[in-house]
Amino acid sequence: MKYVGIDLHTNCFTCCFLDTAGKKEIKTFGLNEKDLSFFFEEVDSSSTYVLIEATINSFAFEKVIREHVKEVPVANTFELKQISFTNKKTDKVDAYKLARILKAQLMSGEEQIHPVVVPPQHIQELRALFTTYRLLRKQVGAIKNRIHSLLKQNLKPFTKEYIFGRKSRKEIRSVCKDSPAVDFQLNFLFDHLEDLEDRVTAIKKRSKRKAVFI
């Protein structure tokens, strides 16, 4: 049996390999095709167990390595903190911690951590679309607030409903022609706003199409 704890980063991952006798070996690999092939040479699908911590790229990493190892649970970050062996934080220490937890759990048969459920690919994609949608909506709100603020600063007390109505936008774009700096900002911001609104519409349509096939 081989127990592998992996500390995963943006462009690399540090592995701690433990065997049943307790022998430890630590290696770092890049997140690239060449280094991944080296990692796959170190593991096998019949006797290698891997534990990684839930991070932003852990699901994608799990998908890449799952066929090359026997099991690859994704650990809940909060639970790991509760049973941490040390407060020291380095890549090697974190990888060793994960390997020890994995080995102890498998050898004792007692579950110390509950693995995070890795959602199907289409669910991951839908969640990503929703995340981007929320980000764009925040940007739309920020741009609208800035336009409203500029108008108030220049004694144009229009309501937000009027400012951003489809029929009144052309008028609003030209209400500060006497102030070139403000006029430039208004039109610049409206251009940006309308581009964002088009992108929000596009991502909503894409999300609905993706949801139909779930």
mmCIF file of N, CA, C and O in Angstrom, residues 72-171:
data_model
loop_
_atom_site.group_PDB
_atom_site.id
_atom_site.type_symbol
_atom_site.label_atom_id
_atom_site.label_comp_id
_atom_site.label_asym_id
_atom_site.label_seq_id
_atom_site.Cartn_x
_atom_site.Cartn_y
_atom_site.Cartn_z
ATOM 1 N N VAL A 72 -9.004 8.762 -4.456
ATOM 2 C CA VAL A 72 -8.483 10.118 -4.256
ATOM 3 C C VAL A 72 -9.579 10.986 -3.641
ATOM 4 O O VAL A 72 -10.199 11.798 -4.323
ATOM 5 N N PRO A 73 -9.832 10.798 -2.338
ATOM 6 C CA PRO A 73 -10.812 11.667 -1.677
ATOM 7 C C PRO A 73 -10.304 13.099 -1.564
ATOM 8 O O PRO A 73 -9.098 13.343 -1.478
ATOM 9 N N VAL A 74 -11.240 14.033 -1.577
ATOM 10 C CA VAL A 74 -10.933 15.450 -1.383
ATOM 11 C C VAL A 74 -11.366 15.810 0.031
ATOM 12 O O VAL A 74 -12.543 15.686 0.373
ATOM 13 N N ALA A 75 -10.415 16.241 0.858
ATOM 14 C CA ALA A 75 -10.673 16.454 2.282
ATOM 15 C C ALA A 75 -11.308 17.807 2.561
ATOM 16 O O ALA A 75 -10.959 18.813 1.938
ATOM 17 N N ASN A 76 -12.209 17.822 3.514
ATOM 18 C CA ASN A 76 -12.826 19.051 3.993
ATOM 19 C C ASN A 76 -11.792 19.867 4.766
ATOM 20 O O ASN A 76 -11.196 19.392 5.732
ATOM 21 N N THR A 77 -11.581 21.101 4.343
ATOM 22 C CA THR A 77 -10.546 21.953 4.952
ATOM 23 C C THR A 77 -10.788 22.165 6.436
ATOM 24 O O THR A 77 -9.860 22.113 7.255
ATOM 25 N N PHE A 78 -12.029 22.407 6.834
ATOM 26 C CA PHE A 78 -12.346 22.662 8.246
ATOM 27 C C PHE A 78 -12.012 21.451 9.098
ATOM 28 O O PHE A 78 -11.425 21.569 10.176
ATOM 29 N N GLU A 79 -12.368 20.244 8.638
ATOM 30 C CA GLU A 79 -12.081 19.039 9.407
ATOM 31 C C GLU A 79 -10.586 18.807 9.535
ATOM 32 O O GLU A 79 -10.111 18.363 10.584
ATOM 33 N N LEU A 80 -9.839 19.128 8.500
ATOM 34 C CA LEU A 80 -8.390 18.973 8.581
ATOM 35 C C LEU A 80 -7.792 19.861 9.661
ATOM 36 O O LEU A 80 -6.877 19.470 10.374
ATOM 37 N N LYS A 81 -8.318 21.076 9.781
ATOM 38 C CA LYS A 81 -7.817 21.993 10.802
ATOM 39 C C LYS A 81 -8.077 21.452 12.206
ATOM 40 O O LYS A 81 -7.291 21.671 13.122
ATOM 41 N N GLN A 82 -9.185 20.746 12.381
ATOM 42 C CA GLN A 82 -9.540 20.231 13.691
ATOM 43 C C GLN A 82 -8.612 19.112 14.164
ATOM 44 O O GLN A 82 -8.416 18.909 15.355
ATOM 45 N N ILE A 83 -8.031 18.368 13.192
ATOM 46 C CA ILE A 83 -7.183 17.238 13.579
ATOM 47 C C ILE A 83 -5.730 17.444 13.163
ATOM 48 O O ILE A 83 -4.970 16.504 13.046
ATOM 49 N N SER A 84 -5.358 18.696 12.928
ATOM 50 C CA SER A 84 -3.993 18.980 12.483
ATOM 51 C C SER A 84 -2.981 18.546 13.535
ATOM 52 O O SER A 84 -3.183 18.720 14.738
ATOM 53 N N PHE A 85 -1.869 17.974 13.070
ATOM 54 C CA PHE A 85 -0.806 17.542 13.975
ATOM 55 C C PHE A 85 0.130 18.673 14.357
ATOM 56 O O PHE A 85 0.912 18.549 15.283
ATOM 57 N N THR A 86 0.082 19.771 13.632
ATOM 58 C CA THR A 86 1.026 20.864 13.871
ATOM 59 C C THR A 86 0.463 22.170 13.353
ATOM 60 O O THR A 86 -0.372 22.170 12.446
ATOM 61 N N ASN A 87 0.908 23.264 13.939
ATOM 62 C CA ASN A 87 0.519 24.586 13.451
ATOM 63 C C ASN A 87 1.490 25.096 12.392
ATOM 64 O O ASN A 87 1.269 26.135 11.784
ATOM 65 N N LYS A 88 2.576 24.369 12.204
ATOM 66 C CA LYS A 88 3.582 24.764 11.222
ATOM 67 C C LYS A 88 3.023 24.584 9.819
ATOM 68 O O LYS A 88 2.416 23.566 9.506
ATOM 69 N N LYS A 89 3.212 25.573 8.964
ATOM 70 C CA LYS A 89 2.639 25.528 7.617
ATOM 71 C C LYS A 89 3.735 25.628 6.559
ATOM 72 O O LYS A 89 4.310 26.684 6.340
ATOM 73 N N THR A 90 4.051 24.501 5.939
ATOM 74 C CA THR A 90 4.895 24.486 4.752
ATOM 75 C C THR A 90 4.291 23.449 3.816
ATOM 76 O O THR A 90 3.482 22.614 4.225
ATOM 77 N N ASP A 91 4.709 23.476 2.550
ATOM 78 C CA ASP A 91 4.196 22.501 1.593
ATOM 79 C C ASP A 91 4.480 21.073 2.053
ATOM 80 O O ASP A 91 3.610 20.202 2.001
ATOM 81 N N LYS A 92 5.712 20.837 2.501
ATOM 82 C CA LYS A 92 6.111 19.492 2.910
ATOM 83 C C LYS A 92 5.362 19.041 4.160
ATOM 84 O O LYS A 92 4.925 17.889 4.256
ATOM 85 N N VAL A 93 5.196 19.963 5.116
ATOM 86 C CA VAL A 93 4.470 19.628 6.344
ATOM 87 C C VAL A 93 3.013 19.309 6.038
ATOM 88 O O VAL A 93 2.448 18.342 6.546
ATOM 89 N N ASP A 94 2.393 20.123 5.190
ATOM 90 C CA ASP A 94 0.982 19.897 4.853
ATOM 91 C C ASP A 94 0.795 18.576 4.113
ATOM 92 O O ASP A 94 -0.159 17.839 4.361
ATOM 93 N N ALA A 95 1.705 18.269 3.185
ATOM 94 C CA ALA A 95 1.613 17.003 2.459
ATOM 95 C C ALA A 95 1.790 15.815 3.411
ATOM 96 O O ALA A 95 1.066 14.811 3.319
ATOM 97 N N TYR A 96 2.746 15.933 4.332
ATOM 98 C CA TYR A 96 2.978 14.867 5.320
ATOM 99 C C TYR A 96 1.765 14.684 6.218
ATOM 100 O O TYR A 96 1.360 13.554 6.533
ATOM 101 N N LYS A 97 1.162 15.796 6.630
ATOM 102 C CA LYS A 97 -0.039 15.728 7.469
ATOM 103 C C LYS A 97 -1.147 14.954 6.757
ATOM 104 O O LYS A 97 -1.787 14.072 7.343
ATOM 105 N N LEU A 98 -1.364 15.269 5.493
ATOM 106 C CA LEU A 98 -2.411 14.590 4.726
ATOM 107 C C LEU A 98 -2.115 13.104 4.575
ATOM 108 O O LEU A 98 -3.019 12.263 4.692
ATOM 109 N N ALA A 99 -0.860 12.774 4.316
ATOM 110 C CA ALA A 99 -0.495 11.366 4.159
ATOM 111 C C ALA A 99 -0.702 10.592 5.451
ATOM 112 O O ALA A 99 -1.198 9.457 5.444
ATOM 113 N N ARG A 100 -0.351 11.194 6.591
ATOM 114 C CA ARG A 100 -0.529 10.535 7.883
ATOM 115 C C ARG A 100 -2.003 10.338 8.210
ATOM 116 O O ARG A 100 -2.403 9.283 8.708
ATOM 117 N N ILE A 101 -2.819 11.342 7.926
ATOM 118 C CA ILE A 101 -4.257 11.214 8.163
ATOM 119 C C ILE A 101 -4.831 10.089 7.308
ATOM 120 O O ILE A 101 -5.618 9.247 7.784
ATOM 121 N N LEU A 102 -4.450 10.074 6.045
ATOM 122 C CA LEU A 102 -4.942 9.054 5.128
ATOM 123 C C LEU A 102 -4.534 7.656 5.583
ATOM 124 O O LEU A 102 -5.362 6.728 5.618
ATOM 125 N N LYS A 103 -3.279 7.499 5.930
ATOM 126 C CA LYS A 103 -2.785 6.194 6.367
ATOM 127 C C LYS A 103 -3.490 5.738 7.644
ATOM 128 O O LYS A 103 -3.934 4.575 7.743
ATOM 129 N N ALA A 104 -3.607 6.636 8.622
ATOM 130 C CA ALA A 104 -4.261 6.282 9.883
ATOM 131 C C ALA A 104 -5.707 5.876 9.660
ATOM 132 O O ALA A 104 -6.213 4.921 10.266
ATOM 133 N N GLN A 105 -6.389 6.594 8.785
ATOM 134 C CA GLN A 105 -7.791 6.313 8.520
ATOM 135 C C GLN A 105 -7.970 4.953 7.840
ATOM 136 O O GLN A 105 -8.840 4.168 8.223
ATOM 137 N N LEU A 106 -7.149 4.665 6.859
ATOM 138 C CA LEU A 106 -7.289 3.415 6.121
ATOM 139 C C LEU A 106 -6.850 2.210 6.945
ATOM 140 O O LEU A 106 -7.452 1.135 6.868
ATOM 141 N N MET A 107 -5.805 2.368 7.748
ATOM 142 C CA MET A 107 -5.321 1.242 8.539
ATOM 143 C C MET A 107 -6.211 0.944 9.736
ATOM 144 O O MET A 107 -6.361 -0.207 10.135
ATOM 145 N N SER A 108 -6.834 1.977 10.289
ATOM 146 C CA SER A 108 -7.704 1.776 11.457
ATOM 147 C C SER A 108 -9.136 1.440 11.071
ATOM 148 O O SER A 108 -9.877 0.845 11.841
ATOM 149 N N GLY A 109 -9.519 1.857 9.861
ATOM 150 C CA GLY A 109 -10.904 1.652 9.449
ATOM 151 C C GLY A 109 -11.848 2.663 10.053
ATOM 152 O O GLY A 109 -13.067 2.585 9.838
ATOM 153 N N GLU A 110 -11.330 3.635 10.800
ATOM 154 C CA GLU A 110 -12.147 4.671 11.430
ATOM 155 C C GLU A 110 -12.040 5.963 10.620
ATOM 156 O O GLU A 110 -10.945 6.485 10.415
ATOM 157 N N GLU A 111 -13.168 6.469 10.178
ATOM 158 C CA GLU A 111 -13.168 7.671 9.340
ATOM 159 C C GLU A 111 -12.900 8.913 10.182
ATOM 160 O O GLU A 111 -13.687 9.271 11.055
ATOM 161 N N GLN A 112 -11.782 9.562 9.912
ATOM 162 C CA GLN A 112 -11.434 10.788 10.625
ATOM 163 C C GLN A 112 -11.911 12.027 9.871
ATOM 164 O O GLN A 112 -12.163 13.062 10.463
ATOM 165 N N ILE A 113 -11.981 11.906 8.575
ATOM 166 C CA ILE A 113 -12.461 13.017 7.758
ATOM 167 C C ILE A 113 -13.554 12.511 6.820
ATOM 168 O O ILE A 113 -13.551 11.355 6.420
ATOM 169 N N HIS A 114 -14.477 13.380 6.511
ATOM 170 C CA HIS A 114 -15.530 13.045 5.561
ATOM 171 C C HIS A 114 -15.185 13.714 4.234
ATOM 172 O O HIS A 114 -15.121 14.948 4.166
ATOM 173 N N PRO A 115 -14.935 12.930 3.211
ATOM 174 C CA PRO A 115 -14.522 13.536 1.942
ATOM 175 C C PRO A 115 -15.611 14.418 1.354
ATOM 176 O O PRO A 115 -16.808 14.151 1.501
ATOM 177 N N VAL A 116 -15.175 15.476 0.721
ATOM 178 C CA VAL A 116 -16.089 16.356 0.003
ATOM 179 C C VAL A 116 -16.611 15.610 -1.220
ATOM 180 O O VAL A 116 -15.860 14.918 -1.901
ATOM 181 N N VAL A 117 -17.899 15.740 -1.468
ATOM 182 C CA VAL A 117 -18.471 15.107 -2.658
ATOM 183 C C VAL A 117 -18.014 15.874 -3.894
ATOM 184 O O VAL A 117 -18.204 17.092 -3.992
ATOM 185 N N VAL A 118 -17.378 15.179 -4.817
ATOM 186 C CA VAL A 118 -16.952 15.805 -6.069
ATOM 187 C C VAL A 118 -18.136 15.778 -7.035
ATOM 188 O O VAL A 118 -18.568 14.708 -7.458
ATOM 189 N N PRO A 119 -18.702 16.939 -7.357
ATOM 190 C CA PRO A 119 -19.882 16.961 -8.223
ATOM 191 C C PRO A 119 -19.553 16.563 -9.647
ATOM 192 O O PRO A 119 -18.402 16.716 -10.092
ATOM 193 N N PRO A 120 -20.539 16.060 -10.391
ATOM 194 C CA PRO A 120 -20.307 15.733 -11.808
ATOM 195 C C PRO A 120 -19.836 16.966 -12.574
ATOM 196 O O PRO A 120 -20.101 18.104 -12.171
ATOM 197 N N GLN A 121 -19.182 16.725 -13.705
ATOM 198 C CA GLN A 121 -18.600 17.803 -14.474
ATOM 199 C C GLN A 121 -19.617 18.854 -14.880
ATOM 200 O O GLN A 121 -19.344 20.051 -14.826
ATOM 201 N N HIS A 122 -20.822 18.427 -15.298
ATOM 202 C CA HIS A 122 -21.810 19.409 -15.752
ATOM 203 C C HIS A 122 -22.296 20.288 -14.602
ATOM 204 O O HIS A 122 -22.625 21.455 -14.816
ATOM 205 N N ILE A 123 -22.305 19.744 -13.382
ATOM 206 C CA ILE A 123 -22.677 20.555 -12.219
ATOM 207 C C ILE A 123 -21.569 21.553 -11.908
ATOM 208 O O ILE A 123 -21.832 22.722 -11.579
ATOM 209 N N GLN A 124 -20.311 21.119 -12.006
ATOM 210 C CA GLN A 124 -19.191 22.038 -11.789
ATOM 211 C C GLN A 124 -19.238 23.189 -12.791
ATOM 212 O O GLN A 124 -19.003 24.348 -12.438
ATOM 213 N N GLU A 125 -19.555 22.862 -14.043
ATOM 214 C CA GLU A 125 -19.612 23.898 -15.073
ATOM 215 C C GLU A 125 -20.757 24.873 -14.807
ATOM 216 O O GLU A 125 -20.604 26.088 -14.993
ATOM 217 N N LEU A 126 -21.890 24.355 -14.360
ATOM 218 C CA LEU A 126 -23.031 25.219 -14.070
ATOM 219 C C LEU A 126 -22.723 26.135 -12.884
ATOM 220 O O LEU A 126 -23.052 27.328 -12.907
ATOM 221 N N ARG A 127 -22.070 25.606 -11.873
ATOM 222 C CA ARG A 127 -21.682 26.429 -10.722
ATOM 223 C C ARG A 127 -20.722 27.536 -11.151
ATOM 224 O O ARG A 127 -20.813 28.668 -10.664
ATOM 225 N N ALA A 128 -19.790 27.193 -12.036
ATOM 226 C CA ALA A 128 -18.837 28.193 -12.520
ATOM 227 C C ALA A 128 -19.555 29.305 -13.281
ATOM 228 O O ALA A 128 -19.223 30.489 -13.137
ATOM 229 N N LEU A 129 -20.554 28.934 -14.089
ATOM 230 C CA LEU A 129 -21.340 29.934 -14.814
ATOM 231 C C LEU A 129 -22.072 30.858 -13.846
ATOM 232 O O LEU A 129 -22.117 32.074 -14.037
ATOM 233 N N PHE A 130 -22.644 30.285 -12.796
ATOM 234 C CA PHE A 130 -23.348 31.095 -11.796
ATOM 235 C C PHE A 130 -22.390 32.053 -11.087
ATOM 236 O O PHE A 130 -22.748 33.205 -10.793
ATOM 237 N N THR A 131 -21.187 31.570 -10.795
ATOM 238 C CA THR A 131 -20.195 32.422 -10.132
ATOM 239 C C THR A 131 -19.840 33.618 -11.011
ATOM 240 O O THR A 131 -19.760 34.764 -10.547
ATOM 241 N N THR A 132 -19.616 33.355 -12.298
ATOM 242 C CA THR A 132 -19.303 34.449 -13.227
ATOM 243 C C THR A 132 -20.496 35.384 -13.382
ATOM 244 O O THR A 132 -20.330 36.613 -13.445
ATOM 245 N N TYR A 133 -21.690 34.831 -13.401
ATOM 246 C CA TYR A 133 -22.905 35.650 -13.497
ATOM 247 C C TYR A 133 -23.006 36.606 -12.304
ATOM 248 O O TYR A 133 -23.271 37.808 -12.476
ATOM 249 N N ARG A 134 -22.778 36.092 -11.103
ATOM 250 C CA ARG A 134 -22.847 36.948 -9.912
ATOM 251 C C ARG A 134 -21.786 38.045 -9.956
ATOM 252 O O ARG A 134 -22.052 39.193 -9.565
ATOM 253 N N LEU A 135 -20.599 37.698 -10.434
ATOM 254 C CA LEU A 135 -19.532 38.695 -10.564
ATOM 255 C C LEU A 135 -19.945 39.810 -11.519
ATOM 256 O O LEU A 135 -19.775 41.002 -11.217
ATOM 257 N N LEU A 136 -20.504 39.447 -12.662
ATOM 258 C CA LEU A 136 -20.927 40.451 -13.639
ATOM 259 C C LEU A 136 -22.052 41.322 -13.093
ATOM 260 O O LEU A 136 -22.084 42.534 -13.335
ATOM 261 N N ARG A 137 -22.964 40.703 -12.350
ATOM 262 C CA ARG A 137 -24.062 41.478 -11.765
ATOM 263 C C ARG A 137 -23.534 42.508 -10.762
ATOM 264 O O ARG A 137 -24.038 43.632 -10.689
ATOM 265 N N LYS A 138 -22.514 42.134 -10.000
ATOM 266 C CA LYS A 138 -21.894 43.088 -9.069
ATOM 267 C C LYS A 138 -21.264 44.249 -9.825
ATOM 268 O O LYS A 138 -21.350 45.406 -9.409
ATOM 269 N N GLN A 139 -20.618 43.938 -10.941
ATOM 270 C CA GLN A 139 -19.991 44.983 -11.743
ATOM 271 C C GLN A 139 -21.046 45.911 -12.340
ATOM 272 O O GLN A 139 -20.850 47.133 -12.388
ATOM 273 N N VAL A 140 -22.153 45.343 -12.777
ATOM 274 C CA VAL A 140 -23.262 46.163 -13.292
ATOM 275 C C VAL A 140 -23.751 47.114 -12.210
ATOM 276 O O VAL A 140 -23.953 48.316 -12.451
ATOM 277 N N GLY A 141 -23.921 46.608 -11.000
ATOM 278 C CA GLY A 141 -24.378 47.451 -9.891
ATOM 279 C C GLY A 141 -23.399 48.562 -9.574
ATOM 280 O O GLY A 141 -23.803 49.707 -9.320
ATOM 281 N N ALA A 142 -22.103 48.238 -9.610
ATOM 282 C CA ALA A 142 -21.081 49.245 -9.314
ATOM 283 C C ALA A 142 -21.072 50.351 -10.368
ATOM 284 O O ALA A 142 -20.951 51.544 -10.035
ATOM 285 N N ILE A 143 -21.204 49.985 -11.633
ATOM 286 C CA ILE A 143 -21.217 50.976 -12.711
ATOM 287 C C ILE A 143 -22.453 51.871 -12.596
ATOM 288 O O ILE A 143 -22.370 53.110 -12.754
ATOM 289 N N LYS A 144 -23.589 51.288 -12.302
ATOM 290 C CA LYS A 144 -24.814 52.080 -12.149
ATOM 291 C C LYS A 144 -24.695 53.065 -10.991
ATOM 292 O O LYS A 144 -25.123 54.227 -11.093
ATOM 293 N N ASN A 145 -24.105 52.599 -9.885
ATOM 294 C CA ASN A 145 -23.928 53.485 -8.732
ATOM 295 C C ASN A 145 -23.014 54.660 -9.083
ATOM 296 O O ASN A 145 -23.248 55.796 -8.648
ATOM 297 N N ARG A 146 -21.979 54.401 -9.866
ATOM 298 C CA ARG A 146 -21.059 55.472 -10.244
ATOM 299 C C ARG A 146 -21.745 56.476 -11.166
ATOM 300 O O ARG A 146 -21.562 57.702 -11.012
ATOM 301 N N ILE A 147 -22.532 56.011 -12.105
ATOM 302 C CA ILE A 147 -23.272 56.923 -12.997
ATOM 303 C C ILE A 147 -24.228 57.782 -12.189
ATOM 304 O O ILE A 147 -24.300 59.006 -12.368
ATOM 305 N N HIS A 148 -24.951 57.155 -11.281
ATOM 306 C CA HIS A 148 -25.905 57.891 -10.447
ATOM 307 C C HIS A 148 -25.187 58.941 -9.610
ATOM 308 O O HIS A 148 -25.655 60.087 -9.459
ATOM 309 N N SER A 149 -24.011 58.564 -9.070
ATOM 310 C CA SER A 149 -23.234 59.493 -8.249
ATOM 311 C C SER A 149 -22.756 60.692 -9.062
ATOM 312 O O SER A 149 -22.826 61.843 -8.598
ATOM 313 N N LEU A 150 -22.270 60.438 -10.266
ATOM 314 C CA LEU A 150 -21.821 61.534 -11.129
ATOM 315 C C LEU A 150 -22.955 62.521 -11.418
ATOM 316 O O LEU A 150 -22.755 63.748 -11.388
ATOM 317 N N LEU A 151 -24.121 61.996 -11.683
ATOM 318 C CA LEU A 151 -25.264 62.866 -11.976
ATOM 319 C C LEU A 151 -25.653 63.692 -10.755
ATOM 320 O O LEU A 151 -25.936 64.895 -10.863
ATOM 321 N N LYS A 152 -25.669 63.080 -9.595
ATOM 322 C CA LYS A 152 -26.004 63.817 -8.365
ATOM 323 C C LYS A 152 -24.982 64.915 -8.086
ATOM 324 O O LYS A 152 -25.346 66.026 -7.677
ATOM 325 N N GLN A 153 -23.708 64.594 -8.316
ATOM 326 C CA GLN A 153 -22.661 65.591 -8.082
ATOM 327 C C GLN A 153 -22.829 66.810 -8.977
ATOM 328 O O GLN A 153 -22.387 67.912 -8.635
ATOM 329 N N ASN A 154 -23.469 66.602 -10.105
ATOM 330 C CA ASN A 154 -23.638 67.694 -11.069
ATOM 331 C C ASN A 154 -25.087 68.181 -11.138
ATOM 332 O O ASN A 154 -25.537 68.703 -12.161
ATOM 333 N N LEU A 155 -25.783 68.017 -10.003
ATOM 334 C CA LEU A 155 -27.141 68.543 -9.821
ATOM 335 C C LEU A 155 -28.125 68.042 -10.879
ATOM 336 O O LEU A 155 -28.969 68.783 -11.387
ATOM 337 N N LYS A 156 -28.025 66.766 -11.170
ATOM 338 C CA LYS A 156 -28.969 66.104 -12.066
ATOM 339 C C LYS A 156 -29.688 65.028 -11.254
ATOM 340 O O LYS A 156 -29.303 63.862 -11.250
ATOM 341 N N PRO A 157 -30.743 65.430 -10.529
ATOM 342 C CA PRO A 157 -31.377 64.533 -9.550
ATOM 343 C C PRO A 157 -32.362 63.544 -10.174
ATOM 344 O O PRO A 157 -33.533 63.479 -9.784
ATOM 345 N N PHE A 158 -31.907 62.764 -11.111
ATOM 346 C CA PHE A 158 -32.772 61.761 -11.720
ATOM 347 C C PHE A 158 -32.834 60.508 -10.843
ATOM 348 O O PHE A 158 -31.878 60.177 -10.148
ATOM 349 N N THR A 159 -33.932 59.809 -10.900
ATOM 350 C CA THR A 159 -34.021 58.527 -10.195
ATOM 351 C C THR A 159 -33.268 57.462 -10.998
ATOM 352 O O THR A 159 -33.080 57.583 -12.210
ATOM 353 N N LYS A 160 -32.877 56.403 -10.310
ATOM 354 C CA LYS A 160 -32.181 55.313 -10.988
ATOM 355 C C LYS A 160 -33.073 54.672 -12.053
ATOM 356 O O LYS A 160 -32.597 54.266 -13.111
ATOM 357 N N GLU A 161 -34.364 54.584 -11.742
ATOM 358 C CA GLU A 161 -35.297 53.987 -12.702
ATOM 359 C C GLU A 161 -35.284 54.770 -14.019
ATOM 360 O O GLU A 161 -35.303 54.186 -15.102
ATOM 361 N N TYR A 162 -35.236 56.097 -13.909
ATOM 362 C CA TYR A 162 -35.234 56.924 -15.110
ATOM 363 C C TYR A 162 -33.878 56.872 -15.814
ATOM 364 O O TYR A 162 -33.808 56.758 -17.046
ATOM 365 N N ILE A 163 -32.802 56.950 -15.026
ATOM 366 C CA ILE A 163 -31.456 56.972 -15.604
ATOM 367 C C ILE A 163 -31.218 55.752 -16.485
ATOM 368 O O ILE A 163 -30.669 55.855 -17.583
ATOM 369 N N PHE A 164 -31.649 54.594 -15.994
ATOM 370 C CA PHE A 164 -31.285 53.355 -16.664
ATOM 371 C C PHE A 164 -32.428 52.748 -17.480
ATOM 372 O O PHE A 164 -32.325 51.613 -17.950
ATOM 373 N N GLY A 165 -33.501 53.516 -17.652
ATOM 374 C CA GLY A 165 -34.555 53.070 -18.542
ATOM 375 C C GLY A 165 -34.063 53.057 -19.981
ATOM 376 O O GLY A 165 -33.287 53.921 -20.401
ATOM 377 N N ARG A 166 -34.479 52.099 -20.757
ATOM 378 C CA ARG A 166 -34.003 51.970 -22.138
ATOM 379 C C ARG A 166 -34.333 53.209 -22.977
ATOM 380 O O ARG A 166 -33.560 53.631 -23.830
ATOM 381 N N LYS A 167 -35.482 53.819 -22.708
ATOM 382 C CA LYS A 167 -35.909 54.963 -23.513
ATOM 383 C C LYS A 167 -35.224 56.262 -23.123
ATOM 384 O O LYS A 167 -35.149 57.201 -23.919
ATOM 385 N N SER A 168 -34.733 56.329 -21.888
ATOM 386 C CA SER A 168 -34.163 57.593 -21.404
ATOM 387 C C SER A 168 -32.633 57.635 -21.405
ATOM 388 O O SER A 168 -32.040 58.679 -21.161
ATOM 389 N N ARG A 169 -31.994 56.535 -21.721
ATOM 390 C CA ARG A 169 -30.531 56.494 -21.647
ATOM 391 C C ARG A 169 -29.873 57.483 -22.613
ATOM 392 O O ARG A 169 -28.875 58.111 -22.274
ATOM 393 N N LYS A 170 -30.427 57.609 -23.806
ATOM 394 C CA LYS A 170 -29.847 58.533 -24.775
ATOM 395 C C LYS A 170 -29.867 59.958 -24.240
ATOM 396 O O LYS A 170 -28.884 60.705 -24.384
ATOM 397 N N GLU A 171 -30.968 60.326 -23.602
ATOM 398 C CA GLU A 171 -31.065 61.664 -23.004
ATOM 399 C C GLU A 171 -30.053 61.834 -21.884
ATOM 400 O O GLU A 171 -29.359 62.861 -21.799
#
